[in-house]
PDB file of C-alpha atoms in Angstrom:
ATOM      1  CA  MET A   1      30.398 -94.069 -68.133  1.00  0.00           C
ATOM      2  CA  LYS A   2      31.538 -92.964 -71.575  1.00  0.00           C
ATOM      3  CA  ASP A   3      34.744 -94.414 -72.865  1.00  0.00           C
ATOM      4  CA  LEU A   4      37.839 -92.216 -72.831  1.00  0.00           C
ATOM      5  CA  ALA A   5      38.048 -91.803 -76.608  1.00  0.00           C
ATOM      6  CA  LYS A   6      34.489 -90.470 -76.784  1.00  0.00           C
ATOM      7  CA  LEU A   7      35.086 -88.061 -73.900  1.00  0.00           C
ATOM      8  CA  GLU A   8      38.239 -86.727 -75.557  1.00  0.00           C
ATOM      9  CA  LYS A   9      36.391 -86.303 -78.877  1.00  0.00           C
ATOM     10  CA  GLU A  10      33.578 -84.349 -77.224  1.00  0.00           C
ATOM     11  CA  PHE A  11      36.111 -82.264 -75.295  1.00  0.00           C
ATOM     12  CA  GLN A  12      37.962 -81.320 -78.494  1.00  0.00           C
ATOM     13  CA  GLU A  13      34.659 -80.447 -80.186  1.00  0.00           C
ATOM     14  CA  ARG A  14      33.913 -78.017 -77.352  1.00  0.00           C
ATOM     15  CA  ILE A  15      37.344 -76.453 -77.792  1.00  0.00           C
ATOM     16  CA  ASP A  16      36.820 -76.181 -81.559  1.00  0.00           C
ATOM     17  CA  ARG A  17      33.491 -74.402 -80.967  1.00  0.00           C
ATOM     18  CA  GLY A  18      35.304 -71.844 -78.833  1.00  0.00           C
ATOM     19  CA  GLU A  19      33.682 -72.829 -75.544  1.00  0.00           C
ATOM     20  CA  ASN A  20      35.426 -72.215 -72.222  1.00  0.00           C
ATOM     21  CA  ILE A  21      36.358 -75.198 -70.078  1.00  0.00           C
ATOM     22  CA  GLU A  22      35.378 -74.720 -66.423  1.00  0.00           C
ATOM     23  CA  PRO A  23      36.807 -76.422 -63.301  1.00  0.00           C
ATOM     24  CA  LYS A  24      33.969 -78.938 -62.873  1.00  0.00           C
ATOM     25  CA  ASP A  25      33.958 -79.937 -66.557  1.00  0.00           C
ATOM     26  CA  TRP A  26      35.573 -83.163 -67.672  1.00  0.00           C
ATOM     27  CA  MET A  27      39.018 -82.599 -69.163  1.00  0.00           C
ATOM     28  CA  PRO A  28      41.881 -84.854 -70.278  1.00  0.00           C
ATOM     29  CA  GLU A  29      44.507 -85.333 -67.585  1.00  0.00           C
ATOM     30  CA  LYS A  30      47.165 -83.922 -69.908  1.00  0.00           C
ATOM     31  CA  TYR A  31      45.089 -80.748 -70.369  1.00  0.00           C
ATOM     32  CA  ARG A  32      44.843 -80.363 -66.594  1.00  0.00           C
ATOM     33  CA  LYS A  33      48.564 -80.935 -66.053  1.00  0.00           C
ATOM     34  CA  THR A  34      49.501 -78.593 -68.905  1.00  0.00           C
ATOM     35  CA  HIS A  35      47.478 -75.824 -67.305  1.00  0.00           C
ATOM     36  CA  ILE A  36      48.916 -76.491 -63.858  1.00  0.00           C
ATOM     37  CA  ARG A  37      52.407 -76.167 -65.345  1.00  0.00           C
ATOM     38  CA  GLN A  38      51.628 -73.040 -67.371  1.00  0.00           C
ATOM     39  CA  ILE A  39      49.499 -71.088 -64.879  1.00  0.00           C
ATOM     40  CA  SER A  40      51.752 -71.894 -61.924  1.00  0.00           C
ATOM     41  CA  GLN A  41      54.818 -70.892 -63.941  1.00  0.00           C
ATOM     42  CA  HIS A  42      53.043 -67.614 -64.698  1.00  0.00           C
ATOM     43  CA  ALA A  43      52.203 -67.117 -61.000  1.00  0.00           C
ATOM     44  CA  HIS A  44      55.776 -67.871 -59.926  1.00  0.00           C
ATOM     45  CA  SER A  45      57.052 -65.383 -62.530  1.00  0.00           C
ATOM     46  CA  GLU A  46      54.886 -62.606 -61.118  1.00  0.00           C
ATOM     47  CA  VAL A  47      56.146 -63.233 -57.578  1.00  0.00           C
ATOM     48  CA  VAL A  48      59.826 -63.716 -58.455  1.00  0.00           C
ATOM     49  CA  GLY A  49      59.529 -60.705 -60.770  1.00  0.00           C
ATOM     50  CA  MET A  50      58.983 -58.510 -57.711  1.00  0.00           C
ATOM     51  CA  LEU A  51      62.566 -59.133 -56.550  1.00  0.00           C
ATOM     52  CA  PRO A  52      64.686 -57.130 -59.046  1.00  0.00           C
ATOM     53  CA  GLU A  53      62.315 -54.170 -58.672  1.00  0.00           C
ATOM     54  CA  GLY A  54      62.067 -54.436 -54.889  1.00  0.00           C
ATOM     55  CA  ASN A  55      65.803 -53.909 -54.770  1.00  0.00           C
ATOM     56  CA  TRP A  56      65.276 -50.362 -56.124  1.00  0.00           C
ATOM     57  CA  ILE A  57      62.533 -49.135 -53.759  1.00  0.00           C
ATOM     58  CA  THR A  58      65.021 -47.379 -51.466  1.00  0.00           C
ATOM     59  CA  ARG A  59      67.011 -45.936 -54.375  1.00  0.00           C
ATOM     60  CA  THR A  60      64.386 -44.320 -56.576  1.00  0.00           C
ATOM     61  CA  PRO A  61      65.349 -40.818 -57.792  1.00  0.00           C
ATOM     62  CA  SER A  62      62.180 -39.163 -56.422  1.00  0.00           C
ATOM     63  CA  LEU A  63      59.194 -39.760 -54.164  1.00  0.00           C
ATOM     64  CA  ARG A  64      56.949 -39.903 -57.236  1.00  0.00           C
ATOM     65  CA  ARG A  65      59.025 -42.750 -58.671  1.00  0.00           C
ATOM     66  CA  LYS A  66      59.008 -44.543 -55.310  1.00  0.00           C
ATOM     67  CA  VAL A  67      55.205 -44.475 -55.065  1.00  0.00           C
ATOM     68  CA  ALA A  68      54.818 -45.691 -58.657  1.00  0.00           C
ATOM     69  CA  LEU A  69      57.332 -48.504 -58.170  1.00  0.00           C
ATOM     70  CA  LEU A  70      55.666 -49.632 -54.929  1.00  0.00           C
ATOM     71  CA  ALA A  71      52.292 -49.705 -56.696  1.00  0.00           C
ATOM     72  CA  LYS A  72      53.741 -51.753 -59.555  1.00  0.00           C
ATOM     73  CA  ILE A  73      55.297 -54.302 -57.194  1.00  0.00           C
ATOM     74  CA  GLN A  74      52.007 -54.549 -55.290  1.00  0.00           C
ATOM     75  CA  ASP A  75      50.182 -55.202 -58.571  1.00  0.00           C
ATOM     76  CA  GLU A  76      52.577 -58.025 -59.398  1.00  0.00           C
ATOM     77  CA  GLY A  77      52.016 -59.654 -56.020  1.00  0.00           C
ATOM     78  CA  GLY A  78      48.276 -59.472 -56.692  1.00  0.00           C
ATOM     79  CA  HIS A  79      48.738 -61.041 -60.125  1.00  0.00           C
ATOM     80  CA  GLY A  80      50.535 -63.944 -58.501  1.00  0.00           C
ATOM     81  CA  LEU A  81      47.609 -64.438 -56.088  1.00  0.00           C
ATOM     82  CA  TYR A  82      45.034 -64.371 -58.920  1.00  0.00           C
ATOM     83  CA  LEU A  83      47.026 -66.978 -60.801  1.00  0.00           C
ATOM     84  CA  TYR A  84      47.654 -69.243 -57.814  1.00  0.00           C
ATOM     85  CA  SER A  85      43.885 -69.171 -57.211  1.00  0.00           C
ATOM     86  CA  ALA A  86      43.229 -70.110 -60.847  1.00  0.00           C
ATOM     87  CA  THR A  87      45.711 -72.978 -60.566  1.00  0.00           C
ATOM     88  CA  GLU A  88      44.009 -74.283 -57.422  1.00  0.00           C
ATOM     89  CA  THR A  89      40.795 -74.798 -59.422  1.00  0.00           C
ATOM     90  CA  LEU A  90      42.646 -77.615 -61.204  1.00  0.00           C
ATOM     91  CA  GLY A  91      42.917 -79.653 -57.996  1.00  0.00           C
ATOM     92  CA  ILE A  92      46.347 -78.727 -56.646  1.00  0.00           C
ATOM     93  CA  SER A  93      47.006 -76.959 -53.347  1.00  0.00           C
ATOM     94  CA  ARG A  94      48.835 -73.668 -53.032  1.00  0.00           C
ATOM     95  CA  ASP A  95      51.308 -75.206 -50.591  1.00  0.00           C
ATOM     96  CA  GLU A  96      52.215 -77.777 -53.236  1.00  0.00           C
ATOM     97  CA  LEU A  97      52.701 -75.027 -55.808  1.00  0.00           C
ATOM     98  CA  TYR A  98      55.054 -73.169 -53.459  1.00  0.00           C
ATOM     99  CA  GLU A  99      56.942 -76.378 -52.707  1.00  0.00           C
ATOM    100  CA  GLN A 100      57.452 -76.989 -56.426  1.00  0.00           C
ATOM    101  CA  LEU A 101      58.909 -73.489 -56.816  1.00  0.00           C
ATOM    102  CA  HIS A 102      61.169 -73.650 -53.762  1.00  0.00           C
ATOM    103  CA  SER A 103      62.470 -77.120 -54.652  1.00  0.00           C
ATOM    104  CA  GLY A 104      63.304 -76.051 -58.200  1.00  0.00           C
ATOM    105  CA  ARG A 105      60.813 -78.450 -59.803  1.00  0.00           C
ATOM    106  CA  ALA A 106      58.673 -75.586 -61.126  1.00  0.00           C
ATOM    107  CA  LYS A 107      60.059 -72.912 -63.444  1.00  0.00           C
ATOM    108  CA  TYR A 108      59.473 -69.196 -63.758  1.00  0.00           C
ATOM    109  CA  SER A 109      60.311 -66.783 -66.570  1.00  0.00           C
ATOM    110  CA  SER A 110      64.043 -66.826 -67.358  1.00  0.00           C
ATOM    111  CA  ILE A 111      64.062 -63.006 -67.648  1.00  0.00           C
ATOM    112  CA  PHE A 112      63.991 -62.564 -63.869  1.00  0.00           C
ATOM    113  CA  ASN A 113      67.367 -64.253 -63.474  1.00  0.00           C
ATOM    114  CA  TYR A 114      69.124 -61.183 -64.866  1.00  0.00           C
ATOM    115  CA  PRO A 115      70.296 -58.379 -62.539  1.00  0.00           C
ATOM    116  CA  ALA A 116      68.803 -54.872 -62.440  1.00  0.00           C
ATOM    117  CA  LEU A 117      71.997 -52.815 -62.267  1.00  0.00           C
ATOM    118  CA  THR A 118      70.806 -49.225 -62.742  1.00  0.00           C
ATOM    119  CA  TRP A 119      67.673 -47.113 -62.357  1.00  0.00           C
ATOM    120  CA  ALA A 120      67.256 -47.289 -66.149  1.00  0.00           C
ATOM    121  CA  ASP A 121      66.654 -51.016 -65.738  1.00  0.00           C
ATOM    122  CA  MET A 122      63.364 -50.189 -64.005  1.00  0.00           C
ATOM    123  CA  GLY A 123      62.399 -48.491 -67.252  1.00  0.00           C
ATOM    124  CA  ALA A 124      63.650 -51.352 -69.424  1.00  0.00           C
ATOM    125  CA  ILE A 125      61.814 -53.952 -67.328  1.00  0.00           C
ATOM    126  CA  GLY A 126      58.559 -52.003 -67.611  1.00  0.00           C
ATOM    127  CA  TRP A 127      58.937 -51.252 -71.315  1.00  0.00           C
ATOM    128  CA  LEU A 128      60.441 -54.507 -72.578  1.00  0.00           C
ATOM    129  CA  VAL A 129      59.605 -57.208 -70.024  1.00  0.00           C
ATOM    130  CA  ASP A 130      56.058 -56.059 -69.293  1.00  0.00           C
ATOM    131  CA  GLY A 131      55.650 -55.194 -72.968  1.00  0.00           C
ATOM    132  CA  ALA A 132      56.549 -58.766 -73.906  1.00  0.00           C
ATOM    133  CA  ALA A 133      54.239 -60.050 -71.170  1.00  0.00           C
ATOM    134  CA  ILE A 134      51.345 -58.041 -72.612  1.00  0.00           C
ATOM    135  CA  ILE A 135      51.882 -59.609 -76.057  1.00  0.00           C
ATOM    136  CA  ASN A 136      51.640 -63.035 -74.415  1.00  0.00           C
ATOM    137  CA  GLN A 137      48.842 -62.218 -72.027  1.00  0.00           C
ATOM    138  CA  VAL A 138      46.373 -60.469 -74.320  1.00  0.00           C
ATOM    139  CA  MET A 139      46.300 -63.750 -76.220  1.00  0.00           C
ATOM    140  CA  LEU A 140      45.603 -65.570 -72.947  1.00  0.00           C
ATOM    141  CA  THR A 141      42.417 -63.577 -72.294  1.00  0.00           C
ATOM    142  CA  ARG A 142      40.936 -65.911 -74.940  1.00  0.00           C
ATOM    143  CA  THR A 143      42.558 -69.101 -73.681  1.00  0.00           C
ATOM    144  CA  SER A 144      40.243 -72.101 -73.405  1.00  0.00           C
ATOM    145  CA  TYR A 145      40.369 -72.513 -69.604  1.00  0.00           C
ATOM    146  CA  GLY A 146      37.836 -70.103 -68.114  1.00  0.00           C
ATOM    147  CA  PRO A 147      39.473 -69.190 -64.749  1.00  0.00           C
ATOM    148  CA  TYR A 148      42.797 -68.440 -66.465  1.00  0.00           C
ATOM    149  CA  ALA A 149      41.191 -66.350 -69.205  1.00  0.00           C
ATOM    150  CA  ARG A 150      39.198 -64.283 -66.697  1.00  0.00           C
ATOM    151  CA  ALA A 151      42.227 -63.671 -64.468  1.00  0.00           C
ATOM    152  CA  MET A 152      44.129 -62.387 -67.487  1.00  0.00           C
ATOM    153  CA  VAL A 153      41.599 -59.655 -68.269  1.00  0.00           C
ATOM    154  CA  ARG A 154      42.405 -57.659 -65.127  1.00  0.00           C
ATOM    155  CA  ILE A 155      46.107 -58.513 -65.242  1.00  0.00           C
ATOM    156  CA  CYS A 156      46.434 -57.173 -68.794  1.00  0.00           C
ATOM    157  CA  LYS A 157      44.849 -53.858 -67.809  1.00  0.00           C
ATOM    158  CA  GLU A 158      47.378 -53.399 -65.017  1.00  0.00           C
ATOM    159  CA  GLU A 159      50.336 -54.586 -67.120  1.00  0.00           C
ATOM    160  CA  SER A 160      49.546 -51.900 -69.689  1.00  0.00           C
ATOM    161  CA  PHE A 161      50.140 -49.265 -66.992  1.00  0.00           C
ATOM    162  CA  HIS A 162      53.436 -50.947 -66.065  1.00  0.00           C
ATOM    163  CA  GLN A 163      54.606 -50.868 -69.675  1.00  0.00           C
ATOM    164  CA  ARG A 164      53.802 -47.179 -70.035  1.00  0.00           C
ATOM    165  CA  GLN A 165      55.434 -46.398 -66.699  1.00  0.00           C
ATOM    166  CA  GLY A 166      58.653 -48.091 -67.844  1.00  0.00           C
ATOM    167  CA  TYR A 167      58.638 -46.325 -71.182  1.00  0.00           C
ATOM    168  CA  GLU A 168      58.123 -42.972 -69.464  1.00  0.00           C
ATOM    169  CA  ILE A 169      61.154 -43.617 -67.240  1.00  0.00           C
ATOM    170  CA  LEU A 170      63.330 -44.227 -70.303  1.00  0.00           C
ATOM    171  CA  LEU A 171      61.822 -41.282 -72.180  1.00  0.00           C
ATOM    172  CA  THR A 172      62.745 -38.997 -69.269  1.00  0.00           C
ATOM    173  CA  LEU A 173      66.301 -40.349 -69.228  1.00  0.00           C
ATOM    174  CA  CYS A 174      66.654 -40.028 -73.008  1.00  0.00           C
ATOM    175  CA  ARG A 175      65.569 -36.379 -72.811  1.00  0.00           C
ATOM    176  CA  GLY A 176      68.053 -35.724 -70.004  1.00  0.00           C
ATOM    177  CA  THR A 177      71.824 -35.514 -70.003  1.00  0.00           C
ATOM    178  CA  ALA A 178      74.166 -37.498 -72.220  1.00  0.00           C
ATOM    179  CA  VAL A 179      75.014 -39.682 -69.225  1.00  0.00           C
ATOM    180  CA  GLN A 180      71.333 -40.413 -68.587  1.00  0.00           C
ATOM    181  CA  LYS A 181      70.713 -41.298 -72.233  1.00  0.00           C
ATOM    182  CA  ALA A 182      73.758 -43.572 -72.200  1.00  0.00           C
ATOM    183  CA  MET A 183      72.268 -45.294 -69.135  1.00  0.00           C
ATOM    184  CA  ALA A 184      69.042 -45.894 -71.079  1.00  0.00           C
ATOM    185  CA  GLN A 185      71.000 -47.292 -74.031  1.00  0.00           C
ATOM    186  CA  ASP A 186      72.958 -49.595 -71.739  1.00  0.00           C
ATOM    187  CA  SER A 187      69.753 -50.976 -70.217  1.00  0.00           C
ATOM    188  CA  LEU A 188      68.337 -51.667 -73.686  1.00  0.00           C
ATOM    189  CA  ASN A 189      71.573 -53.414 -74.655  1.00  0.00           C
ATOM    190  CA  ARG A 190      71.327 -55.778 -71.677  1.00  0.00           C
ATOM    191  CA  TRP A 191      67.573 -56.462 -71.673  1.00  0.00           C
ATOM    192  CA  TRP A 192      66.789 -56.733 -75.397  1.00  0.00           C
ATOM    193  CA  TRP A 193      67.876 -60.303 -76.052  1.00  0.00           C
ATOM    194  CA  PRO A 194      66.566 -61.781 -72.765  1.00  0.00           C
ATOM    195  CA  SER A 195      63.219 -60.122 -73.559  1.00  0.00           C
ATOM    196  CA  LEU A 196      63.072 -61.926 -76.920  1.00  0.00           C
ATOM    197  CA  MET A 197      63.752 -65.192 -75.091  1.00  0.00           C
ATOM    198  CA  MET A 198      60.648 -64.630 -72.920  1.00  0.00           C
ATOM    199  CA  PHE A 199      58.447 -66.044 -75.685  1.00  0.00           C
ATOM    200  CA  GLY A 200      60.086 -69.438 -75.328  1.00  0.00           C
ATOM    201  CA  PRO A 201      62.184 -71.530 -77.690  1.00  0.00           C
ATOM    202  CA  PRO A 202      61.696 -71.422 -81.474  1.00  0.00           C
ATOM    203  CA  ASP A 203      58.639 -73.298 -82.695  1.00  0.00           C
ATOM    204  CA  ALA A 204      60.799 -76.045 -84.185  1.00  0.00           C
ATOM    205  CA  GLU A 205      62.186 -76.828 -80.715  1.00  0.00           C
ATOM    206  CA  SER A 206      59.052 -76.280 -78.625  1.00  0.00           C
ATOM    207  CA  THR A 207      57.626 -79.448 -77.079  1.00  0.00           C
ATOM    208  CA  HIS A 208      54.310 -77.860 -76.011  1.00  0.00           C
ATOM    209  CA  THR A 209      53.250 -75.468 -78.780  1.00  0.00           C
ATOM    210  CA  GLU A 210      51.453 -77.889 -81.119  1.00  0.00           C
ATOM    211  CA  GLN A 211      49.200 -79.382 -78.438  1.00  0.00           C
ATOM    212  CA  SER A 212      48.624 -75.997 -76.793  1.00  0.00           C
ATOM    213  CA  MET A 213      47.463 -74.584 -80.125  1.00  0.00           C
ATOM    214  CA  LYS A 214      45.103 -77.548 -80.654  1.00  0.00           C
ATOM    215  CA  TRP A 215      43.535 -77.018 -77.229  1.00  0.00           C
ATOM    216  CA  LYS A 216      43.500 -73.223 -77.755  1.00  0.00           C
ATOM    217  CA  ILE A 217      45.584 -72.729 -74.651  1.00  0.00           C
ATOM    218  CA  LYS A 218      47.690 -70.578 -76.973  1.00  0.00           C
ATOM    219  CA  ARG A 219      46.358 -68.739 -80.017  1.00  0.00           C
ATOM    220  CA  LYS A 220      49.726 -67.866 -81.546  1.00  0.00           C
ATOM    221  CA  THR A 221      53.075 -69.652 -81.646  1.00  0.00           C
ATOM    222  CA  ASN A 222      56.235 -68.529 -79.845  1.00  0.00           C
ATOM    223  CA  ASP A 223      57.767 -67.227 -83.070  1.00  0.00           C
ATOM    224  CA  GLU A 224      54.630 -65.326 -84.066  1.00  0.00           C
ATOM    225  CA  LEU A 225      54.484 -63.606 -80.678  1.00  0.00           C
ATOM    226  CA  ARG A 226      58.192 -62.794 -80.776  1.00  0.00           C
ATOM    227  CA  GLN A 227      57.831 -61.212 -84.227  1.00  0.00           C
ATOM    228  CA  GLN A 228      54.854 -59.155 -83.036  1.00  0.00           C
ATOM    229  CA  PHE A 229      56.888 -57.864 -80.090  1.00  0.00           C
ATOM    230  CA  ILE A 230      59.814 -56.844 -82.310  1.00  0.00           C
ATOM    231  CA  ASP A 231      57.544 -55.103 -84.830  1.00  0.00           C
ATOM    232  CA  ASN A 232      55.870 -53.153 -81.998  1.00  0.00           C
ATOM    233  CA  THR A 233      59.004 -52.273 -80.052  1.00  0.00           C
ATOM    234  CA  VAL A 234      61.585 -51.183 -82.628  1.00  0.00           C
ATOM    235  CA  PRO A 235      59.626 -48.027 -83.627  1.00  0.00           C
ATOM    236  CA  GLN A 236      59.319 -47.165 -79.918  1.00  0.00           C
ATOM    237  CA  ALA A 237      63.116 -47.366 -79.566  1.00  0.00           C
ATOM    238  CA  ASP A 238      63.407 -45.014 -82.540  1.00  0.00           C
ATOM    239  CA  ILE A 239      61.215 -42.470 -80.727  1.00  0.00           C
ATOM    240  CA  LEU A 240      63.437 -42.759 -77.647  1.00  0.00           C
ATOM    241  CA  GLY A 241      66.483 -42.189 -79.832  1.00  0.00           C
ATOM    242  CA  ILE A 242      68.299 -45.331 -78.696  1.00  0.00           C
ATOM    243  CA  LYS A 243      69.388 -48.250 -80.846  1.00  0.00           C
ATOM    244  CA  VAL A 244      68.307 -51.878 -80.616  1.00  0.00           C
ATOM    245  CA  PRO A 245      71.525 -53.928 -80.164  1.00  0.00           C
ATOM    246  CA  ASP A 246      71.062 -56.120 -83.237  1.00  0.00           C
ATOM    247  CA  PRO A 247      73.251 -55.425 -86.295  1.00  0.00           C
ATOM    248  CA  ASP A 248      71.040 -57.710 -88.395  1.00  0.00           C
ATOM    249  CA  LEU A 249      67.834 -55.837 -87.589  1.00  0.00           C
ATOM    250  CA  LYS A 250      66.195 -54.338 -90.687  1.00  0.00           C
ATOM    251  CA  TRP A 251      62.739 -53.780 -92.116  1.00  0.00           C
ATOM    252  CA  ASN A 252      61.711 -56.363 -94.712  1.00  0.00           C
ATOM    253  CA  GLU A 253      59.277 -54.726 -97.117  1.00  0.00           C
ATOM    254  CA  GLU A 254      58.194 -58.014 -98.687  1.00  0.00           C
ATOM    255  CA  ARG A 255      57.392 -59.673 -95.376  1.00  0.00           C
ATOM    256  CA  GLY A 256      55.996 -56.546 -93.748  1.00  0.00           C
ATOM    257  CA  HIS A 257      58.048 -57.377 -90.642  1.00  0.00           C
ATOM    258  CA  TYR A 258      61.484 -56.736 -89.187  1.00  0.00           C
ATOM    259  CA  ASP A 259      64.182 -59.302 -89.871  1.00  0.00           C
ATOM    260  CA  PHE A 260      66.385 -59.858 -86.823  1.00  0.00           C
ATOM    261  CA  GLY A 261      69.542 -61.655 -85.754  1.00  0.00           C
ATOM    262  CA  GLU A 262      70.055 -65.082 -84.231  1.00  0.00           C
ATOM    263  CA  ILE A 263      69.091 -65.464 -80.572  1.00  0.00           C
ATOM    264  CA  ASN A 264      71.608 -67.163 -78.281  1.00  0.00           C
ATOM    265  CA  TRP A 265      69.522 -70.186 -77.335  1.00  0.00           C
ATOM    266  CA  ASP A 266      72.444 -71.762 -75.478  1.00  0.00           C
ATOM    267  CA  GLU A 267      72.224 -68.859 -73.015  1.00  0.00           C
ATOM    268  CA  PHE A 268      68.457 -69.307 -72.742  1.00  0.00           C
ATOM    269  CA  TRP A 269      68.711 -72.992 -71.828  1.00  0.00           C
ATOM    270  CA  GLN A 270      71.531 -72.340 -69.358  1.00  0.00           C
ATOM    271  CA  VAL A 271      69.353 -69.817 -67.523  1.00  0.00           C
ATOM    272  CA  VAL A 272      66.299 -72.114 -67.629  1.00  0.00           C
ATOM    273  CA  LYS A 273      68.403 -74.919 -66.138  1.00  0.00           C
ATOM    274  CA  GLY A 274      69.405 -72.724 -63.196  1.00  0.00           C
ATOM    275  CA  HIS A 275      72.741 -71.330 -64.324  1.00  0.00           C
ATOM    276  CA  GLY A 276      71.809 -67.695 -64.992  1.00  0.00           C
ATOM    277  CA  PRO A 277      73.371 -64.666 -63.287  1.00  0.00           C
ATOM    278  CA  CYS A 278      70.778 -64.509 -60.484  1.00  0.00           C
ATOM    279  CA  ASN A 279      69.087 -67.939 -60.312  1.00  0.00           C
ATOM    280  CA  LYS A 280      70.526 -68.823 -56.897  1.00  0.00           C
ATOM    281  CA  GLU A 281      69.921 -65.335 -55.507  1.00  0.00           C
ATOM    282  CA  ARG A 282      66.267 -65.361 -56.576  1.00  0.00           C
ATOM    283  CA  MET A 283      65.568 -68.792 -55.082  1.00  0.00           C
ATOM    284  CA  ASP A 284      67.401 -67.979 -51.859  1.00  0.00           C
ATOM    285  CA  ALA A 285      65.257 -64.841 -51.504  1.00  0.00           C
ATOM    286  CA  ARG A 286      62.014 -66.746 -52.098  1.00  0.00           C
ATOM    287  CA  ARG A 287      62.893 -69.526 -49.632  1.00  0.00           C
ATOM    288  CA  LYS A 288      63.944 -66.978 -47.012  1.00  0.00           C
ATOM    289  CA  ALA A 289      60.672 -65.066 -47.417  1.00  0.00           C
ATOM    290  CA  TRP A 290      58.695 -68.301 -47.098  1.00  0.00           C
ATOM    291  CA  ASN A 291      60.537 -69.415 -43.964  1.00  0.00           C
ATOM    292  CA  ASN A 292      60.421 -65.976 -42.316  1.00  0.00           C
ATOM    293  CA  GLY A 293      56.702 -65.716 -43.001  1.00  0.00           C
ATOM    294  CA  GLU A 294      55.803 -69.016 -41.341  1.00  0.00           C
ATOM    295  CA  TRP A 295      54.680 -67.332 -38.102  1.00  0.00           C
ATOM    296  CA  VAL A 296      52.328 -65.067 -40.061  1.00  0.00           C
ATOM    297  CA  ARG A 297      50.708 -68.035 -41.806  1.00  0.00           C
ATOM    298  CA  ASP A 298      50.382 -69.908 -38.511  1.00  0.00           C
ATOM    299  CA  ALA A 299      48.809 -66.872 -36.806  1.00  0.00           C
ATOM    300  CA  ALA A 300      46.335 -66.362 -39.657  1.00  0.00           C
ATOM    301  CA  ILE A 301      45.276 -70.024 -39.547  1.00  0.00           C
ATOM    302  CA  ALA A 302      44.928 -69.942 -35.748  1.00  0.00           C
ATOM    303  CA  TYR A 303      42.797 -66.783 -35.985  1.00  0.00           C
ATOM    304  CA  ALA A 304      40.615 -68.331 -38.692  1.00  0.00           C
ATOM    305  CA  ASP A 305      40.161 -71.498 -36.636  1.00  0.00           C
ATOM    306  CA  LYS A 306      39.269 -69.497 -33.512  1.00  0.00           C
ATOM    307  CA  LYS A 307      36.771 -67.405 -35.455  1.00  0.00           C
ATOM    308  CA  ALA A 308      35.198 -70.558 -36.908  1.00  0.00           C
ATOM    309  CA  GLU A 309      34.831 -72.019 -33.390  1.00  0.00           C
ATOM    310  CA  LYS A 310      33.041 -68.879 -32.196  1.00  0.00           C
ATOM    311  CA  ASN A 311      30.678 -68.931 -35.167  1.00  0.00           C
ATOM    312  CA  ILE A 312      29.863 -72.588 -34.516  1.00  0.00           C
ATOM    313  CA  ALA A 313      29.225 -71.842 -30.825  1.00  0.00           C
ATOM    314  CA  LYS A 314      26.856 -69.001 -31.761  1.00  0.00           C
ATOM    315  CA  ALA A 315      24.993 -71.236 -34.202  1.00  0.00           C
ATOM    316  CA  VAL A 316      24.550 -73.923 -31.523  1.00  0.00           C
TER     317      VAL A 316
END
């Protein structure tokens, strides 16, 4: 058996060559645990992210919007399943992943602890939240862990539709009445700063970025991704005719990027620690869904067991 130092050296050399790490390959325990934390957090975010949108299914302004919203929510549920499956390849059960979420030990994206107050918020979530997710997730299609990278390819394709759907909702509102445009502006005002927080704390305060970059789990830092999102999104707001709620926002010709104001990191950490506007509501909803669905899980397992017994009997 090779010593640990040699295994770690060979592992890093594989990463440096750009090779994918697969489930049966040797990997450092910290690499495995880092991926369990990151992929499960991503899966939890997809599932919890269904909640603010699900609240609007019965209140969509048209049948067309209802069908599109239902399809989007269904996609997000599927993304969660892809990601839970990818996490299971690292040697952890799905039941344990759910238990970590329901007990509060596992985190999900802080953005989903904010309320969706108006129909315009369905546009802002698609445009800003899914837009920020795409910036993060396109990078993850080249992450070093093979099952995660492959899951992200399909997810990114579907997220691009969600982003365009959200933008189209806001574009329709901005071309409507003054009241509708004001609704779109209000949604941008409330979702802009939480969307910037989605990329995580500043690089100077991030405890995971350096190692994640070394292992090519991430290809860009939190601050680089945040800057990319701002540079992409501000011109889109200009097309909509609504204003980003940042008095310090301005184009910097020398840098070739937008300068922007200070993010309220105290708010970010309060939400992460469970003190956001909807933290309790989101967790109560997830626990209730889990408990109410117990009979379905039991029935599915009983059916699978019965079917297995029949197949064994036929084989004998």
